[in-house]
Amino acid sequence: MPLILSVLKLNPVLVVAYLVGVVAIATPITLALNYTDRQSLRELESQAAILASQALRRNEQITDQVYQAVQEMEAASLQDPCSPQAMERMIRASMRASRLQAVGYVENNRLLCSSLGFHGAGLDVGTAEYVSPGGLAVRSDRRLPYDDKSLFRISASVKSGYTAIVHTDNAFDIVDNDAEFGVGLIGLGNMRPISQVGIWKPEWARRLGQAHRLSFYDGDYVVALERSSRYAYFTYAAIPGQRLQGSWKSQAMWLVPLGVAAGLILGFSVYLVTRQQLGLPAQLRSALRRGELYLLYQPIIHLASGQWVGAEALLRWRRPDGEHVSPAVFIPMAERTQLIGRITAHVLDRVAHEAGALLRARPDFFISVNFASTDLHDPALFEQLEDVVRRHGIRPACVHIEATERTFIDAAGTREHIQRIRGLGHQVVIDDFGTGYSSLSYLTQLEVDGLKIDKSFVDTIGTDAVTSHVVSHIIAMARSLKLLMVAEGVETEAQAAYLRERGVQLAQGWLFARPMRIDALQAQLVVAKGSAQA
Ligand code: C2E
Ligand code: MG
Ligand code: MG
């Protein structure tokens, strides 16, 4: 798994966040789909149950009328079942019965006469497939010469031969014939269809058991069965299950991609927030270990000559996914979480390794390293500074320390540390001068080598901002104390000219150069030196 992640260059936090997001969205969607699935199953089941119930009512009504007609004929106790008298009764019986097409007489599998007339030698109706416990011999789906398109159910009394004829459709015209529905009447005696339209599966009958009514989904069809309480049969209705999957699928078609997209967005937000809020110190720690921190060097220029005399080492953090985190974010956080000491130690080490050769070759050049508040009170760092410089054969004067001004609240304690660093041969300048506790008295007490005029003041040069006069006060103050002045964030020629005219020695800013890799700095210095010699 870690191998896959590293091959795909995936951040495990991001992967977990994505998974959380996808699960968070997919779960309710799946539940909702599952719910609608069960909901539509329930709907189809009740549709099927209604059909089975309607079919049962209709068939019971037909059976009632069949018995009524047969009994009526039998009650007349006629000698000849096909006499004109008998046939007149047949006509009356069939006219009264709304569901019967005809009433007749069957003997030896032949319909000899009916309310439709004499049938000569008789119409062959074949043997009955089913004999009901009530004594009706039932012949299903028979054709009669009067209408060759229709099928009829012919139910004859075993005892008397009197017969009722019913159009098969009459029994099941509750459902649309075109649909792939199944509906039918099943005899309890042999569990086979007495008559039916559409699909029928024998295994459905076995499910009924002793139940009065039942509905289920067999994977293909939603089926409902209902047993008659008066006759030895039950009806069924079957609705194809594609209708179920159809509704499920059509919803899933747009719900699932929508959910996954929402999950990804949610996951990414969770990832961003988690990274910002919770994981940053831990990630910075592992960034240190994994070498995600690197240095850029921003040249510092001698304003009078335009020559590059030094460079400030500025830390950068590039995550494995390519995203940069600003030092304005991670440096204050490192200060709060006591990580800054390790970071400064790392910077000292990198500077010595990367710029050692340059500083040995150019002893007049310097690199500025930023020290945070607590670094100035950290004896281990002083030892490292001394050690690193010595081991790499670097002149201490080639490494400047920029101390942030907000550190100097305890002026007396800080003074001692600054003097110790200066005692090693380094220059100490106050960074971001003018933004914190800057005052003339601090400057005199601390005995530093110089100050960096903060970009916010340089920005006001040539404008009518209320603070625009501050820069001239800072310059006057620094000059009176004979301090080195470095102007930060110089972006225009006008700012450079103003600073130059007032005796500010050094400047740093995009006007001259942006922060760059050590090899770019080295290459530029070689070119500059070459052109100076020429
Ligand atoms: P800083 O020490 O005052 O560094 C100067 C900042 O101004 C740098 O921002 C630099 O890139 C930026 N800058 C320089 N010239 C211009 C310009 O002409 N225009 C504009 N807009 N910006 C300019 P960066 O690198 O983002 O650093 C921000 C702060 O993070 C630094 O301010 C410093 O306080 C801290 N920092 C950076 N690297 C380190 C480090 O290695 N250690 C410590 N302790 N702090 C660091
Ligand atoms: Mg600085
Ligand atoms: Mg600064």
Coordinates of C-alpha atoms and ligand atoms in Angstrom, one line a residue:
M1 CA 0.0 0.0 0.0
P2 CA 2.7 2.6 0.9
L3 CA 4.5 1.6 -2.3
I4 CA 1.4 2.2 -4.4
L5 CA 0.9 5.6 -2.7
S6 CA 4.5 6.6 -3.4
V7 CA 4.4 5.4 -7.0
L8 CA 1.2 7.3 -7.6
K9 CA 2.7 10.2 -5.6
L10 CA -0.4 10.3 -3.4
N11 CA -0.5 11.9 -0.1
P12 CA -1.9 9.4 2.5
V13 CA -3.8 12.3 4.2
L14 CA -5.4 13.2 1.0
V15 CA -6.3 9.6 0.2
V16 CA -7.9 9.2 3.7
A17 CA -9.7 12.5 3.3
Y18 CA -11.0 11.4 -0.1
L19 CA -12.1 8.1 1.3
V20 CA -13.9 9.8 4.2
G21 CA -15.6 12.1 1.7
V22 CA -16.7 9.4 -0.7
V23 CA -18.0 7.2 2.1
A24 CA -19.7 10.1 3.7
I25 CA -21.6 10.9 0.5
A26 CA -21.9 7.4 -0.9
T27 CA -23.5 6.0 2.3
P28 CA -26.6 8.2 2.3
I29 CA -26.9 7.8 -1.4
T30 CA -26.7 4.0 -1.2
L31 CA -29.1 4.0 1.7
A32 CA -31.4 6.3 -0.2
L33 CA -31.2 4.1 -3.3
N34 CA -31.7 1.1 -1.2
Y35 CA -34.6 2.8 0.4
T36 CA -36.2 3.7 -3.0
D37 CA -35.4 0.2 -4.2
R38 CA -37.3 -1.3 -1.3
Q39 CA -39.9 1.4 -1.7
S40 CA -40.5 0.6 -5.4
L41 CA -40.4 -3.1 -4.6
R42 CA -43.1 -2.5 -2.0
E43 CA -45.1 -0.5 -4.6
L44 CA -44.8 -3.3 -7.2
E45 CA -45.8 -5.9 -4.7
S46 CA -48.9 -4.0 -3.8
Q47 CA -49.6 -3.5 -7.6
A48 CA -49.3 -7.2 -8.1
A49 CA -51.5 -7.9 -5.0
I50 CA -54.2 -5.6 -6.4
L51 CA -54.1 -7.4 -9.7
A52 CA -54.2 -10.9 -8.1
S53 CA -57.1 -9.7 -5.9
Q54 CA -59.0 -8.3 -8.9
A55 CA -58.5 -11.5 -10.8
L56 CA -59.7 -13.5 -7.9
R57 CA -62.9 -11.4 -7.5
R58 CA -63.6 -11.7 -11.3
N59 CA -63.1 -15.5 -11.3
E60 CA -65.2 -16.0 -8.2
Q61 CA -67.9 -14.0 -9.9
I62 CA -67.6 -16.2 -13.0
T63 CA -67.6 -19.4 -11.0
D64 CA -70.7 -18.2 -9.1
Q65 CA -72.5 -17.5 -12.4
V66 CA -71.3 -20.9 -13.8
Y67 CA -72.8 -22.8 -10.8
Q68 CA -75.9 -20.7 -10.9
A69 CA -76.5 -21.4 -14.6
V70 CA -75.8 -25.1 -14.2
Q71 CA -78.0 -25.4 -11.1
E72 CA -80.8 -23.6 -12.8
M73 CA -80.6 -26.0 -15.7
E74 CA -80.5 -29.0 -13.4
A75 CA -83.4 -27.7 -11.3
A76 CA -85.6 -27.8 -14.4
S77 CA -85.2 -31.6 -14.5
L78 CA -85.7 -31.8 -18.2
Q79 CA -85.8 -35.1 -20.0
D80 CA -83.9 -33.9 -23.1
P81 CA -81.1 -31.4 -22.4
C82 CA -81.2 -30.2 -26.0
S83 CA -85.0 -29.8 -26.3
P84 CA -86.4 -26.4 -27.5
Q85 CA -87.5 -25.9 -23.9
A86 CA -84.1 -26.6 -22.5
M87 CA -82.5 -24.3 -25.0
E88 CA -84.8 -21.5 -24.2
R89 CA -83.8 -21.9 -20.6
M90 CA -80.2 -21.9 -21.7
I91 CA -80.7 -18.5 -23.5
R92 CA -82.4 -17.0 -20.4
A93 CA -79.6 -18.3 -18.1
S94 CA -76.9 -16.9 -20.3
M95 CA -78.7 -13.6 -20.7
R96 CA -79.0 -13.1 -16.9
A97 CA -75.3 -14.0 -16.3
S98 CA -73.2 -10.9 -17.1
R99 CA -69.9 -12.9 -17.3
L100 CA -71.1 -15.9 -19.4
Q101 CA -71.0 -16.0 -23.1
A102 CA -73.2 -19.1 -23.5
V103 CA -74.8 -21.9 -21.6
G104 CA -75.0 -25.4 -23.2
Y105 CA -74.8 -29.1 -22.9
V106 CA -71.7 -31.4 -23.2
E107 CA -71.8 -35.1 -23.6
N108 CA -68.9 -37.4 -24.5
N109 CA -66.6 -34.4 -25.0
R110 CA -69.0 -32.8 -27.5
L111 CA -71.0 -29.7 -27.1
L112 CA -74.3 -30.8 -28.5
C113 CA -76.3 -27.7 -28.0
S114 CA -76.1 -24.3 -26.4
S115 CA -77.9 -20.9 -26.1
L116 CA -76.3 -20.2 -29.5
G117 CA -78.3 -23.1 -31.1
F118 CA -78.0 -26.7 -32.1
H119 CA -74.5 -27.9 -33.0
G120 CA -75.6 -30.8 -35.2
A121 CA -73.4 -33.8 -34.3
G122 CA -71.8 -31.6 -31.7
L123 CA -68.6 -29.6 -31.5
D124 CA -65.5 -31.5 -30.2
V125 CA -64.3 -29.8 -27.0
G126 CA -61.8 -32.5 -26.0
T127 CA -61.3 -34.0 -22.5
A128 CA -61.3 -31.8 -19.5
E129 CA -57.9 -30.9 -18.0
Y130 CA -59.3 -30.3 -14.6
V131 CA -62.2 -31.4 -12.5
S132 CA -62.9 -29.2 -9.5
P133 CA -63.9 -30.5 -6.1
G134 CA -67.3 -28.9 -6.8
G135 CA -67.8 -31.3 -9.8
L136 CA -67.0 -29.0 -12.7
A137 CA -65.0 -30.4 -15.6
V138 CA -63.0 -27.5 -16.9
R139 CA -61.7 -27.2 -20.5
S140 CA -59.5 -24.1 -21.0
D141 CA -58.6 -22.1 -24.0
R142 CA -60.9 -23.8 -26.5
R143 CA -61.8 -22.4 -29.9
L144 CA -65.4 -22.3 -31.1
P145 CA -66.5 -21.8 -34.7
Y146 CA -68.3 -18.5 -34.1
D147 CA -65.0 -16.6 -33.4
D148 CA -61.8 -18.2 -34.4
K149 CA -59.7 -15.5 -32.7
S150 CA -60.9 -16.0 -29.2
L151 CA -60.4 -18.6 -26.6
F152 CA -63.0 -20.0 -24.2
R153 CA -63.2 -21.7 -20.9
I154 CA -65.9 -24.4 -21.0
S155 CA -67.0 -25.6 -17.5
A156 CA -69.4 -28.6 -17.6
S157 CA -71.1 -30.2 -14.7
V158 CA -69.8 -33.8 -14.3
K159 CA -73.2 -34.8 -13.0
S160 CA -75.6 -33.3 -15.6
G161 CA -73.4 -32.2 -18.5
Y162 CA -74.8 -28.7 -18.3
T163 CA -72.2 -26.3 -19.3
A164 CA -71.2 -22.6 -19.1
I165 CA -68.9 -20.9 -21.7
V166 CA -66.7 -18.0 -20.8
H167 CA -64.4 -15.9 -22.9
T168 CA -60.9 -16.4 -21.4
D169 CA -60.2 -12.6 -21.7
N170 CA -63.3 -12.0 -19.6
A171 CA -61.6 -13.7 -16.7
F172 CA -58.4 -11.6 -17.0
D173 CA -59.2 -8.4 -18.8
I174 CA -58.0 -6.5 -15.8
V175 CA -54.4 -6.5 -17.2
D176 CA -53.0 -5.0 -20.4
N177 CA -52.3 -7.9 -22.8
D178 CA -49.3 -6.3 -24.3
A179 CA -47.4 -6.0 -21.1
E180 CA -45.2 -8.8 -19.9
F181 CA -47.5 -9.4 -17.0
G182 CA -48.7 -12.8 -16.0
V183 CA -52.1 -13.4 -14.4
G184 CA -54.0 -16.6 -13.9
L185 CA -56.2 -19.0 -12.0
I186 CA -54.5 -22.0 -10.4
G187 CA -56.4 -25.1 -9.3
L188 CA -55.5 -26.3 -5.8
G189 CA -56.1 -29.9 -6.8
N190 CA -53.2 -30.1 -9.2
M191 CA -51.6 -26.8 -8.6
R192 CA -51.7 -26.1 -12.4
P193 CA -53.3 -23.2 -14.2
I194 CA -57.0 -23.6 -14.9
S195 CA -56.5 -20.7 -17.2
Q196 CA -53.9 -18.0 -17.5
V197 CA -52.4 -15.2 -19.6
G198 CA -48.6 -14.4 -19.8
I199 CA -45.9 -15.9 -17.6
W200 CA -46.4 -18.6 -15.0
K201 CA -43.8 -20.5 -13.0
P202 CA -44.9 -23.7 -11.1
E203 CA -42.5 -22.9 -8.2
W204 CA -44.7 -19.9 -7.4
A205 CA -47.5 -22.2 -6.4
R206 CA -45.3 -24.0 -3.8
R207 CA -44.6 -20.8 -2.0
L208 CA -48.2 -20.3 -1.1
G209 CA -48.4 -23.1 1.5
Q210 CA -51.3 -22.5 3.8
A211 CA -51.1 -18.7 3.4
H212 CA -54.2 -16.8 2.3
R213 CA -52.3 -14.2 0.3
L214 CA -48.6 -13.7 -0.3
S215 CA -46.3 -11.5 -2.3
F216 CA -42.6 -11.8 -3.1
Y217 CA -39.8 -11.0 -5.6
D218 CA -38.2 -14.1 -7.1
G219 CA -35.4 -12.2 -8.8
D220 CA -37.3 -12.0 -12.1
Y221 CA -40.8 -11.2 -11.2
V222 CA -42.7 -9.5 -8.4
V223 CA -45.4 -12.0 -7.7
A224 CA -48.6 -11.9 -5.6
L225 CA -50.9 -14.9 -4.9
E226 CA -54.4 -14.9 -3.4
R227 CA -56.4 -17.9 -2.3
S228 CA -60.1 -18.0 -2.8
S229 CA -62.1 -18.6 0.4
R230 CA -65.0 -20.2 -1.5
Y231 CA -63.4 -22.2 -4.3
A232 CA -60.5 -24.6 -4.6
Y233 CA -58.3 -22.2 -6.5
F234 CA -56.1 -19.2 -6.2
T235 CA -55.1 -16.4 -8.5
Y236 CA -51.7 -14.9 -9.1
A237 CA -50.3 -11.8 -10.8
A238 CA -46.6 -11.4 -11.9
I239 CA -44.9 -8.1 -12.8
P240 CA -41.5 -8.2 -14.4
G241 CA -38.7 -7.1 -12.1
Q242 CA -36.9 -5.0 -14.8
R243 CA -39.3 -2.3 -13.8
L244 CA -37.7 -2.4 -10.4
Q245 CA -34.1 -2.3 -11.6
G246 CA -35.2 0.3 -14.2
S247 CA -36.3 2.8 -11.5
W248 CA -33.2 2.0 -9.4
K249 CA -30.8 2.4 -12.3
S250 CA -32.3 5.6 -13.6
Q251 CA -31.8 7.2 -10.1
A252 CA -28.4 5.7 -9.7
M253 CA -27.3 7.1 -13.1
W254 CA -27.3 10.6 -11.8
L255 CA -27.2 10.2 -8.0
V256 CA -24.0 8.1 -7.9
P257 CA -21.7 10.4 -10.0
L258 CA -23.2 13.4 -8.2
G259 CA -22.4 11.7 -4.9
V260 CA -18.9 10.8 -5.8
A261 CA -18.2 14.3 -7.1
A262 CA -19.6 15.8 -3.8
G263 CA -17.5 13.2 -1.9
L264 CA -14.4 14.3 -3.7
I265 CA -15.1 18.0 -3.0
L266 CA -15.9 17.3 0.6
G267 CA -12.8 15.0 0.9
F268 CA -10.6 17.7 -0.5
S269 CA -12.1 20.4 1.8
V270 CA -11.6 18.0 4.8
Y271 CA -8.0 17.5 3.6
L272 CA -7.3 21.2 3.3
V273 CA -8.9 22.0 6.7
T274 CA -7.1 19.1 8.4
R275 CA -3.8 20.1 6.9
Q276 CA -4.3 23.7 7.9
Q277 CA -5.7 23.2 11.3
L278 CA -4.3 20.0 12.8
G279 CA -1.5 18.5 10.8
L280 CA 0.8 21.5 10.1
P281 CA 3.3 21.1 12.9
A282 CA 3.5 17.4 12.4
Q283 CA 3.9 17.9 8.7
L284 CA 6.5 20.5 9.1
R285 CA 8.4 18.1 11.3
S286 CA 8.3 15.4 8.7
A287 CA 9.0 18.0 6.0
L288 CA 12.3 18.7 7.8
R289 CA 13.1 14.9 7.9
R290 CA 12.1 14.3 4.3
G291 CA 14.0 17.4 3.0
E292 CA 11.0 19.3 1.7
L293 CA 12.5 22.5 3.0
Y294 CA 15.1 24.3 0.8
L295 CA 16.7 27.7 0.6
L296 CA 16.6 30.5 -1.9
Y297 CA 19.0 33.4 -1.7
Q298 CA 17.9 37.0 -2.4
P299 CA 20.8 39.2 -3.4
I300 CA 21.6 42.3 -1.3
I301 CA 23.0 45.2 -3.4
H302 CA 25.4 48.0 -2.6
L303 CA 23.2 50.9 -3.6
A304 CA 26.0 53.3 -4.6
S305 CA 27.8 50.8 -6.9
G306 CA 25.0 48.3 -7.8
Q307 CA 27.2 45.4 -6.9
W308 CA 25.9 42.3 -5.2
V309 CA 27.5 42.2 -1.8
G310 CA 25.5 39.6 0.0
A311 CA 22.3 37.5 0.0
E312 CA 19.6 36.6 2.5
A313 CA 18.9 32.9 2.9
L314 CA 15.1 32.5 2.7
L315 CA 13.5 29.2 3.6
R316 CA 11.0 27.5 1.3
W317 CA 8.6 24.6 1.8
R318 CA 7.5 22.6 -1.2
R319 CA 5.1 19.8 -0.4
P320 CA 5.3 16.4 -2.3
D321 CA 2.2 17.5 -4.2
G322 CA 4.0 20.5 -5.5
E323 CA 2.2 23.1 -3.4
H324 CA 4.3 25.8 -1.7
V325 CA 3.6 26.9 1.9
S326 CA 4.6 30.5 2.6
P327 CA 7.3 31.1 5.3
A328 CA 4.9 33.8 6.6
V329 CA 2.7 30.8 7.6
F330 CA 5.1 28.1 8.7
I331 CA 7.8 30.3 10.5
P332 CA 5.3 31.8 13.0
M333 CA 3.9 28.4 13.6
A334 CA 7.3 26.9 14.1
E335 CA 8.0 29.6 16.6
R336 CA 4.8 28.8 18.5
T337 CA 5.6 25.0 18.5
Q338 CA 9.2 25.3 19.5
L339 CA 10.2 23.8 16.2
I340 CA 12.1 26.9 15.1
G341 CA 15.4 25.9 16.8
R342 CA 15.6 22.8 14.6
I343 CA 14.7 24.8 11.6
T344 CA 17.4 27.4 12.2
A345 CA 19.9 24.7 12.8
H346 CA 18.9 23.1 9.5
V347 CA 19.2 26.5 7.7
L348 CA 22.7 27.1 9.2
D349 CA 23.8 23.6 8.0
R350 CA 22.3 24.1 4.5
V351 CA 23.9 27.5 4.1
A352 CA 27.3 26.1 5.1
H353 CA 27.0 23.2 2.6
E354 CA 25.5 25.2 -0.2
A355 CA 27.3 28.6 0.1
G356 CA 30.5 27.4 1.8
A357 CA 32.5 27.3 -1.5
L358 CA 31.2 30.7 -2.6
L359 CA 32.0 32.3 0.7
R360 CA 35.5 30.8 0.8
A361 CA 36.1 32.0 -2.8
R362 CA 34.5 35.4 -2.1
P363 CA 35.4 36.4 1.5
D364 CA 33.9 39.9 0.8
F365 CA 30.4 38.4 0.2
F366 CA 28.0 37.6 3.0
I367 CA 24.9 35.4 3.6
S368 CA 22.3 36.6 6.0
V369 CA 20.5 34.0 8.2
N370 CA 17.3 34.8 10.0
F371 CA 17.1 34.1 13.7
A372 CA 13.8 34.0 15.5
S373 CA 13.0 35.3 19.0
T374 CA 13.9 32.1 20.8
D375 CA 17.0 31.4 18.7
L376 CA 18.7 34.3 20.4
H377 CA 18.4 32.5 23.7
D378 CA 19.5 29.1 22.5
P379 CA 23.1 28.3 23.5
A380 CA 23.0 25.1 21.4
L381 CA 22.5 27.3 18.2
F382 CA 25.4 29.5 19.1
E383 CA 27.6 26.5 19.4
Q384 CA 26.3 25.1 16.1
L385 CA 26.9 28.5 14.4
E386 CA 30.5 28.5 15.7
D387 CA 31.1 24.9 14.7
V388 CA 29.6 25.0 11.3
V389 CA 31.5 28.1 10.3
R390 CA 34.8 26.6 11.5
R391 CA 34.3 23.2 9.9
H392 CA 33.5 24.8 6.5
G393 CA 36.3 27.3 6.7
I394 CA 34.0 30.2 6.4
R395 CA 35.0 33.6 7.8
P396 CA 32.4 34.5 10.5
A397 CA 32.1 38.0 9.0
C398 CA 30.6 36.3 5.9
V399 CA 27.6 35.2 7.9
H400 CA 25.2 37.9 9.1
I401 CA 22.4 37.2 11.6
E402 CA 19.1 38.9 11.1
A403 CA 17.3 39.1 14.4
T404 CA 13.6 39.9 14.3
E405 CA 12.9 43.0 16.3
R406 CA 10.0 41.7 18.3
T407 CA 12.5 39.6 20.3
F408 CA 14.0 42.6 22.0
I409 CA 11.5 43.1 24.8
D410 CA 14.0 41.9 27.3
A411 CA 16.7 44.3 26.1
A412 CA 19.3 43.5 28.8
G413 CA 19.1 39.7 28.3
T414 CA 19.1 40.0 24.5
R415 CA 22.0 42.3 24.5
E416 CA 24.2 39.7 26.1
H417 CA 23.3 37.1 23.5
I418 CA 23.8 39.6 20.6
Q419 CA 27.2 40.5 22.0
R420 CA 28.1 36.8 22.1
I421 CA 27.3 36.4 18.5
R422 CA 29.1 39.5 17.5
G423 CA 32.0 38.3 19.6
L424 CA 32.2 35.3 17.3
G425 CA 32.8 37.7 14.4
H426 CA 29.3 37.9 12.9
Q427 CA 27.4 41.0 12.1
V428 CA 23.9 41.3 13.7
V429 CA 21.2 43.4 12.1
I430 CA 17.7 44.0 13.3
D431 CA 15.1 42.7 10.9
D432 CA 11.9 44.4 10.1
F433 CA 13.0 47.5 11.9
G434 CA 10.2 49.9 12.6
T435 CA 7.4 47.4 12.9
G436 CA 7.8 46.4 16.6
Y437 CA 9.5 47.9 19.6
S438 CA 11.9 50.0 17.7
S439 CA 13.3 53.0 19.5
L440 CA 16.5 54.9 19.7
S441 CA 17.1 53.6 23.2
Y442 CA 16.8 50.0 22.1
L443 CA 19.3 50.5 19.3
T444 CA 21.8 52.1 21.7
Q445 CA 21.4 49.5 24.4
L446 CA 21.6 46.5 22.1
E447 CA 24.7 47.5 20.2
V448 CA 23.9 45.9 16.9
D449 CA 25.7 46.4 13.6
G450 CA 22.8 47.5 11.5
L451 CA 19.1 47.5 10.8
K452 CA 16.8 46.4 8.0
I453 CA 14.2 49.0 7.1
D454 CA 11.0 47.1 6.8
K455 CA 9.3 46.9 3.4
S456 CA 6.2 48.6 4.7
F457 CA 8.2 51.8 5.2
V458 CA 10.0 51.5 1.9
D459 CA 6.6 51.2 0.2
T460 CA 5.6 54.7 1.5
I461 CA 8.5 56.4 -0.3
G462 CA 7.2 58.9 -2.7
T463 CA 3.6 58.5 -1.5
D464 CA 1.6 60.8 0.8
A465 CA 0.9 58.0 3.3
V466 CA 0.8 59.2 6.9
T467 CA 3.8 57.0 7.7
S468 CA 5.9 58.2 4.8
H469 CA 8.0 60.4 7.0
V470 CA 9.0 57.4 9.2
V471 CA 11.6 56.2 6.8
S472 CA 13.5 59.5 6.9
H473 CA 13.4 59.3 10.8
I474 CA 14.7 55.7 10.7
I475 CA 17.5 56.8 8.4
A476 CA 18.4 59.8 10.5
M477 CA 18.5 57.6 13.7
A478 CA 20.6 54.9 12.1
R479 CA 23.0 57.5 10.7
S480 CA 23.5 59.1 14.0
L481 CA 24.4 55.7 15.5
K482 CA 26.6 55.0 12.5
L483 CA 24.6 51.8 11.8
L484 CA 24.6 49.8 8.6
M485 CA 21.3 50.3 6.8
V486 CA 19.6 47.7 4.5
A487 CA 16.4 48.6 2.8
E488 CA 14.0 45.7 2.3
G489 CA 11.4 45.2 -0.5
V490 CA 12.7 47.8 -2.9
E491 CA 10.6 47.6 -6.0
T492 CA 11.0 50.9 -7.9
E493 CA 13.9 52.9 -9.2
A494 CA 12.4 56.0 -7.3
Q495 CA 12.7 54.1 -4.0
A496 CA 16.3 53.1 -4.7
A497 CA 17.2 56.7 -5.7
Y498 CA 15.6 58.1 -2.5
L499 CA 17.5 55.6 -0.3
R500 CA 20.7 56.1 -2.2
E501 CA 20.5 59.9 -1.8
R502 CA 20.0 59.6 1.9
G503 CA 23.0 57.4 2.4
V504 CA 21.4 54.0 2.8
Q505 CA 24.2 51.6 2.0
L506 CA 22.4 48.3 1.1
A507 CA 19.1 47.3 -0.5
Q508 CA 17.2 44.2 -1.3
G509 CA 14.2 43.9 -3.5
W510 CA 12.6 42.7 -6.7
L511 CA 13.9 45.8 -8.4
F512 CA 17.4 44.1 -8.3
A513 CA 16.7 40.4 -7.9
R514 CA 14.2 37.9 -6.7
P515 CA 15.2 35.0 -4.3
M516 CA 17.1 32.3 -6.4
R517 CA 18.8 29.0 -6.1
I518 CA 22.4 28.9 -4.9
D519 CA 23.7 27.8 -8.3
A520 CA 21.9 30.8 -10.0
L521 CA 23.4 33.1 -7.4
Q522 CA 26.9 31.7 -8.0
A523 CA 26.5 31.9 -11.8
Q524 CA 25.4 35.5 -11.6
L525 CA 28.3 36.4 -9.3
V526 CA 30.8 34.9 -11.7
V527 CA 29.3 36.8 -14.6
A528 CA 29.3 40.0 -12.6
K529 CA 33.0 39.5 -11.6
G530 CA 33.9 38.7 -15.2
S531 CA 32.3 41.9 -16.5
A532 CA 33.9 43.9 -13.7
Q533 CA 37.4 42.6 -14.7
A534 CA 36.8 43.3 -18.4
Ligands
C2E1 P1 12.1 38.8 6.0 O1 13.3 38.2 6.7 O2 11.8 40.2 6.3 O3 12.4 38.5 4.5 C1 12.0 39.4 3.5 C2 10.8 39.0 2.8 O4 10.5 39.9 1.9 C3 11.0 37.7 2.0 O5 9.7 37.0 2.0 C4 11.3 38.2 0.6 O6 11.0 37.2 -0.3 C5 10.4 39.3 0.6 N1 10.8 40.3 -0.4 C6 12.1 40.7 -0.7 N2 12.1 41.7 -1.6 C7 10.8 41.9 -2.0 C8 10.2 42.8 -2.9 O7 10.8 43.7 -3.6 N3 8.8 42.8 -2.9 C9 8.1 41.9 -2.1 N4 6.8 42.0 -2.2 N5 8.7 41.1 -1.2 C10 10.0 41.1 -1.2 P2 9.6 35.6 2.4 O8 10.7 34.8 1.8 O9 8.2 35.2 2.1 O10 9.8 35.5 3.9 C11 8.9 36.0 4.8 C12 9.4 36.0 6.2 O11 9.6 34.7 6.6 C13 10.8 36.6 6.3 O12 10.8 38.0 6.3 C14 11.2 36.0 7.6 O13 10.7 36.7 8.7 C15 10.6 34.6 7.5 N6 11.6 33.7 7.1 C16 12.0 33.3 5.8 N7 13.0 32.4 5.9 C17 13.3 32.2 7.2 C18 14.3 31.4 7.9 O14 15.1 30.7 7.3 N8 14.3 31.5 9.2 C19 13.5 32.3 9.9 N9 13.6 32.4 11.2 N10 12.6 33.1 9.3 C20 12.5 33.0 7.9
MG2 MG 15.0 38.6 7.1
MG3 MG 12.3 41.7 7.0

